């Protein structure tokens, strides 16, 4: 069994996917890589709130999202900054009620909202996350 807290062993994307155990994991990573022609970077975080291995996707030096693997699901962190705020606000009414609630409950700090979104499947919330990443990338 993979130990995401073991900083001496860097897991592969496939090993993390097996740990997560959700078909949405592989699909999400593939969609991000294909849409933005970027590669994942697997990093160990020593942050006390999210200690362990995570997966980051960046394009042109800008973070698109960070994924925190969990058993049976994963959490995607997407930052909505001042540049994206207006565009996200304009699509918010079209997003799922779950996403709207996450957005409202996430406190703004220094002009940013660090959204933490749990994904288990490829439902509406999954689509909302991809829309926010598109906005973040400027597409």
PDB file of C-alpha atoms in Angstrom:
ATOM      1  CA  UNK A   1       0.000   0.000   0.000  1.00  0.00           C
ATOM      2  CA  UNK A   2       1.303   3.417  -0.974  1.00  0.00           C
ATOM      3  CA  UNK A   3       2.212   5.711   1.926  1.00  0.00           C
ATOM      4  CA  UNK A   4       1.747   9.305   0.764  1.00  0.00           C
ATOM      5  CA  UNK A   5       3.498  10.529   3.919  1.00  0.00           C
ATOM      6  CA  UNK A   6       6.758   8.698   3.074  1.00  0.00           C
ATOM      7  CA  UNK A   7       8.937  11.434   1.627  1.00  0.00           C
ATOM      8  CA  UNK A   8      11.737   8.952   0.866  1.00  0.00           C
ATOM      9  CA  UNK A   9       9.711   7.347  -1.952  1.00  0.00           C
ATOM     10  CA  UNK A  10       8.337   9.449  -4.806  1.00  0.00           C
ATOM     11  CA  UNK A  11       5.372   7.596  -6.307  1.00  0.00           C
ATOM     12  CA  UNK A  12       4.535   7.598 -10.002  1.00  0.00           C
ATOM     13  CA  UNK A  13       1.307   9.025 -11.386  1.00  0.00           C
ATOM     14  CA  UNK A  14       0.065   5.464 -11.963  1.00  0.00           C
ATOM     15  CA  UNK A  15       0.842   4.476  -8.360  1.00  0.00           C
ATOM     16  CA  UNK A  16      -1.050   7.501  -7.101  1.00  0.00           C
ATOM     17  CA  UNK A  17      -3.942   6.620  -9.412  1.00  0.00           C
ATOM     18  CA  UNK A  18      -4.059   3.083  -8.005  1.00  0.00           C
ATOM     19  CA  UNK A  19      -4.087   4.533  -4.482  1.00  0.00           C
ATOM     20  CA  UNK A  20      -6.953   6.904  -5.340  1.00  0.00           C
ATOM     21  CA  UNK A  21      -8.900   4.124  -7.028  1.00  0.00           C
ATOM     22  CA  UNK A  22     -11.259   6.432  -8.932  1.00  0.00           C
ATOM     23  CA  UNK A  23     -11.564   6.300 -12.740  1.00  0.00           C
ATOM     24  CA  UNK A  24     -11.987  10.079 -12.626  1.00  0.00           C
ATOM     25  CA  UNK A  25      -8.347  10.420 -11.488  1.00  0.00           C
ATOM     26  CA  UNK A  26      -6.765   9.194 -14.714  1.00  0.00           C
ATOM     27  CA  UNK A  27      -9.314  10.993 -16.854  1.00  0.00           C
ATOM     28  CA  UNK A  28      -8.742  14.305 -15.034  1.00  0.00           C
ATOM     29  CA  UNK A  29      -4.954  14.104 -15.332  1.00  0.00           C
ATOM     30  CA  UNK A  30      -5.207  13.125 -19.013  1.00  0.00           C
ATOM     31  CA  UNK A  31      -7.588  15.987 -19.794  1.00  0.00           C
ATOM     32  CA  UNK A  32      -5.322  18.562 -18.142  1.00  0.00           C
ATOM     33  CA  UNK A  33      -2.232  17.236 -19.924  1.00  0.00           C
ATOM     34  CA  UNK A  34      -3.982  17.164 -23.309  1.00  0.00           C
ATOM     35  CA  UNK A  35      -5.720  20.526 -23.018  1.00  0.00           C
ATOM     36  CA  UNK A  36      -2.660  22.466 -21.862  1.00  0.00           C
ATOM     37  CA  UNK A  37       0.242  20.428 -23.279  1.00  0.00           C
ATOM     38  CA  UNK A  38       1.811  20.229 -19.856  1.00  0.00           C
ATOM     39  CA  UNK A  39       3.280  17.530 -17.652  1.00  0.00           C
ATOM     40  CA  UNK A  40       2.601  16.730 -14.055  1.00  0.00           C
ATOM     41  CA  UNK A  41       5.086  17.437 -11.314  1.00  0.00           C
ATOM     42  CA  UNK A  42       4.868  15.152  -8.319  1.00  0.00           C
ATOM     43  CA  UNK A  43       6.043  16.975  -5.198  1.00  0.00           C
ATOM     44  CA  UNK A  44       6.216  16.318  -1.500  1.00  0.00           C
ATOM     45  CA  UNK A  45       4.610  19.028   0.605  1.00  0.00           C
ATOM     46  CA  UNK A  46       5.760  19.567   4.166  1.00  0.00           C
ATOM     47  CA  UNK A  47       2.848  21.936   4.783  1.00  0.00           C
ATOM     48  CA  UNK A  48       1.216  20.987   8.050  1.00  0.00           C
ATOM     49  CA  UNK A  49      -2.285  21.105   6.541  1.00  0.00           C
ATOM     50  CA  UNK A  50      -1.570  18.921   3.494  1.00  0.00           C
ATOM     51  CA  UNK A  51       1.602  16.960   4.289  1.00  0.00           C
ATOM     52  CA  UNK A  52       2.434  14.324   1.690  1.00  0.00           C
ATOM     53  CA  UNK A  53       2.739  13.778  -2.036  1.00  0.00           C
ATOM     54  CA  UNK A  54       0.657  15.857  -4.428  1.00  0.00           C
ATOM     55  CA  UNK A  55       0.509  16.466  -8.164  1.00  0.00           C
ATOM     56  CA  UNK A  56       0.914  19.916  -9.685  1.00  0.00           C
ATOM     57  CA  UNK A  57       0.093  21.006 -13.201  1.00  0.00           C
ATOM     58  CA  UNK A  58       1.670  24.225 -14.486  1.00  0.00           C
ATOM     59  CA  UNK A  59       1.712  25.927 -17.852  1.00  0.00           C
ATOM     60  CA  UNK A  60       4.110  28.744 -18.721  1.00  0.00           C
ATOM     61  CA  UNK A  61       5.139  28.991 -15.080  1.00  0.00           C
ATOM     62  CA  UNK A  62       1.563  29.476 -13.883  1.00  0.00           C
ATOM     63  CA  UNK A  63      -0.060  26.911 -11.609  1.00  0.00           C
ATOM     64  CA  UNK A  64      -3.209  25.457 -13.144  1.00  0.00           C
ATOM     65  CA  UNK A  65      -4.082  23.255 -10.182  1.00  0.00           C
ATOM     66  CA  UNK A  66      -2.684  21.045  -7.447  1.00  0.00           C
ATOM     67  CA  UNK A  67      -4.186  17.627  -6.810  1.00  0.00           C
ATOM     68  CA  UNK A  68      -4.179  15.969  -3.405  1.00  0.00           C
ATOM     69  CA  UNK A  69      -4.782  12.208  -3.628  1.00  0.00           C
ATOM     70  CA  UNK A  70      -7.162  10.552  -1.167  1.00  0.00           C
ATOM     71  CA  UNK A  71      -8.528   7.035  -0.908  1.00  0.00           C
ATOM     72  CA  UNK A  72     -11.453   6.776  -3.380  1.00  0.00           C
ATOM     73  CA  UNK A  73     -11.363  10.462  -4.391  1.00  0.00           C
ATOM     74  CA  UNK A  74      -8.998  13.408  -4.879  1.00  0.00           C
ATOM     75  CA  UNK A  75      -9.026  17.072  -3.963  1.00  0.00           C
ATOM     76  CA  UNK A  76      -8.226  19.685  -6.597  1.00  0.00           C
ATOM     77  CA  UNK A  77      -6.977  23.063  -5.442  1.00  0.00           C
ATOM     78  CA  UNK A  78      -7.524  25.898  -7.893  1.00  0.00           C
ATOM     79  CA  UNK A  79      -6.672  29.488  -7.047  1.00  0.00           C
ATOM     80  CA  UNK A  80      -9.041  32.177  -8.282  1.00  0.00           C
ATOM     81  CA  UNK A  81      -7.085  35.404  -8.273  1.00  0.00           C
ATOM     82  CA  UNK A  82      -7.959  38.998  -9.128  1.00  0.00           C
ATOM     83  CA  UNK A  83      -7.513  38.347 -12.879  1.00  0.00           C
ATOM     84  CA  UNK A  84      -9.971  35.437 -12.853  1.00  0.00           C
ATOM     85  CA  UNK A  85     -12.461  36.755 -10.319  1.00  0.00           C
ATOM     86  CA  UNK A  86     -14.801  38.539 -12.754  1.00  0.00           C
ATOM     87  CA  UNK A  87     -14.858  35.660 -15.257  1.00  0.00           C
ATOM     88  CA  UNK A  88     -15.573  33.119 -12.517  1.00  0.00           C
ATOM     89  CA  UNK A  89     -18.337  35.319 -11.084  1.00  0.00           C
ATOM     90  CA  UNK A  90     -19.951  35.476 -14.530  1.00  0.00           C
ATOM     91  CA  UNK A  91     -20.170  31.676 -14.890  1.00  0.00           C
ATOM     92  CA  UNK A  92     -20.982  30.945 -11.240  1.00  0.00           C
ATOM     93  CA  UNK A  93     -24.775  30.896 -11.794  1.00  0.00           C
ATOM     94  CA  UNK A  94     -24.259  28.152 -14.415  1.00  0.00           C
ATOM     95  CA  UNK A  95     -22.158  25.989 -12.087  1.00  0.00           C
ATOM     96  CA  UNK A  96     -23.462  23.238  -9.835  1.00  0.00           C
ATOM     97  CA  UNK A  97     -24.930  24.166  -6.475  1.00  0.00           C
ATOM     98  CA  UNK A  98     -22.052  22.269  -4.848  1.00  0.00           C
ATOM     99  CA  UNK A  99     -19.450  24.416  -6.622  1.00  0.00           C
ATOM    100  CA  UNK A 100     -21.337  27.626  -5.842  1.00  0.00           C
ATOM    101  CA  UNK A 101     -21.353  26.657  -2.165  1.00  0.00           C
ATOM    102  CA  UNK A 102     -17.612  25.888  -2.171  1.00  0.00           C
ATOM    103  CA  UNK A 103     -16.931  29.249  -3.815  1.00  0.00           C
ATOM    104  CA  UNK A 104     -19.109  31.131  -1.307  1.00  0.00           C
ATOM    105  CA  UNK A 105     -17.637  29.311   1.687  1.00  0.00           C
ATOM    106  CA  UNK A 106     -14.024  29.895   0.614  1.00  0.00           C
ATOM    107  CA  UNK A 107     -12.768  33.047   2.240  1.00  0.00           C
ATOM    108  CA  UNK A 108     -10.990  35.549   0.030  1.00  0.00           C
ATOM    109  CA  UNK A 109      -7.493  36.368   1.225  1.00  0.00           C
ATOM    110  CA  UNK A 110      -5.157  38.868  -0.445  1.00  0.00           C
ATOM    111  CA  UNK A 111      -7.558  39.017  -3.391  1.00  0.00           C
ATOM    112  CA  UNK A 112      -7.495  35.235  -3.914  1.00  0.00           C
ATOM    113  CA  UNK A 113      -9.713  32.267  -3.154  1.00  0.00           C
ATOM    114  CA  UNK A 114      -7.952  28.936  -2.769  1.00  0.00           C
ATOM    115  CA  UNK A 115     -10.728  26.548  -3.746  1.00  0.00           C
ATOM    116  CA  UNK A 116     -10.443  22.962  -2.465  1.00  0.00           C
ATOM    117  CA  UNK A 117     -12.788  20.728  -4.455  1.00  0.00           C
ATOM    118  CA  UNK A 118     -13.266  17.016  -3.746  1.00  0.00           C
ATOM    119  CA  UNK A 119     -13.871  14.926  -6.869  1.00  0.00           C
ATOM    120  CA  UNK A 120     -15.114  11.346  -6.827  1.00  0.00           C
ATOM    121  CA  UNK A 121     -16.517  11.032 -10.334  1.00  0.00           C
ATOM    122  CA  UNK A 122     -16.952  12.868 -13.632  1.00  0.00           C
ATOM    123  CA  UNK A 123     -20.161  14.663 -12.693  1.00  0.00           C
ATOM    124  CA  UNK A 124     -21.058  18.334 -12.765  1.00  0.00           C
ATOM    125  CA  UNK A 125     -18.498  19.354 -10.156  1.00  0.00           C
ATOM    126  CA  UNK A 126     -15.766  17.772 -12.298  1.00  0.00           C
ATOM    127  CA  UNK A 127     -16.896  19.897 -15.259  1.00  0.00           C
ATOM    128  CA  UNK A 128     -16.994  23.021 -13.082  1.00  0.00           C
ATOM    129  CA  UNK A 129     -13.369  22.482 -12.039  1.00  0.00           C
ATOM    130  CA  UNK A 130     -12.275  22.153 -15.664  1.00  0.00           C
ATOM    131  CA  UNK A 131     -14.104  25.402 -16.520  1.00  0.00           C
ATOM    132  CA  UNK A 132     -12.316  27.254 -13.708  1.00  0.00           C
ATOM    133  CA  UNK A 133      -8.939  25.911 -14.854  1.00  0.00           C
ATOM    134  CA  UNK A 134      -9.744  27.115 -18.409  1.00  0.00           C
ATOM    135  CA  UNK A 135     -10.433  30.574 -17.004  1.00  0.00           C
ATOM    136  CA  UNK A 136      -7.231  30.417 -14.975  1.00  0.00           C
ATOM    137  CA  UNK A 137      -5.283  29.608 -18.109  1.00  0.00           C
ATOM    138  CA  UNK A 138      -6.919  32.477 -20.003  1.00  0.00           C
ATOM    139  CA  UNK A 139      -8.912  30.407 -22.500  1.00  0.00           C
TER     140      UNK A 139
END
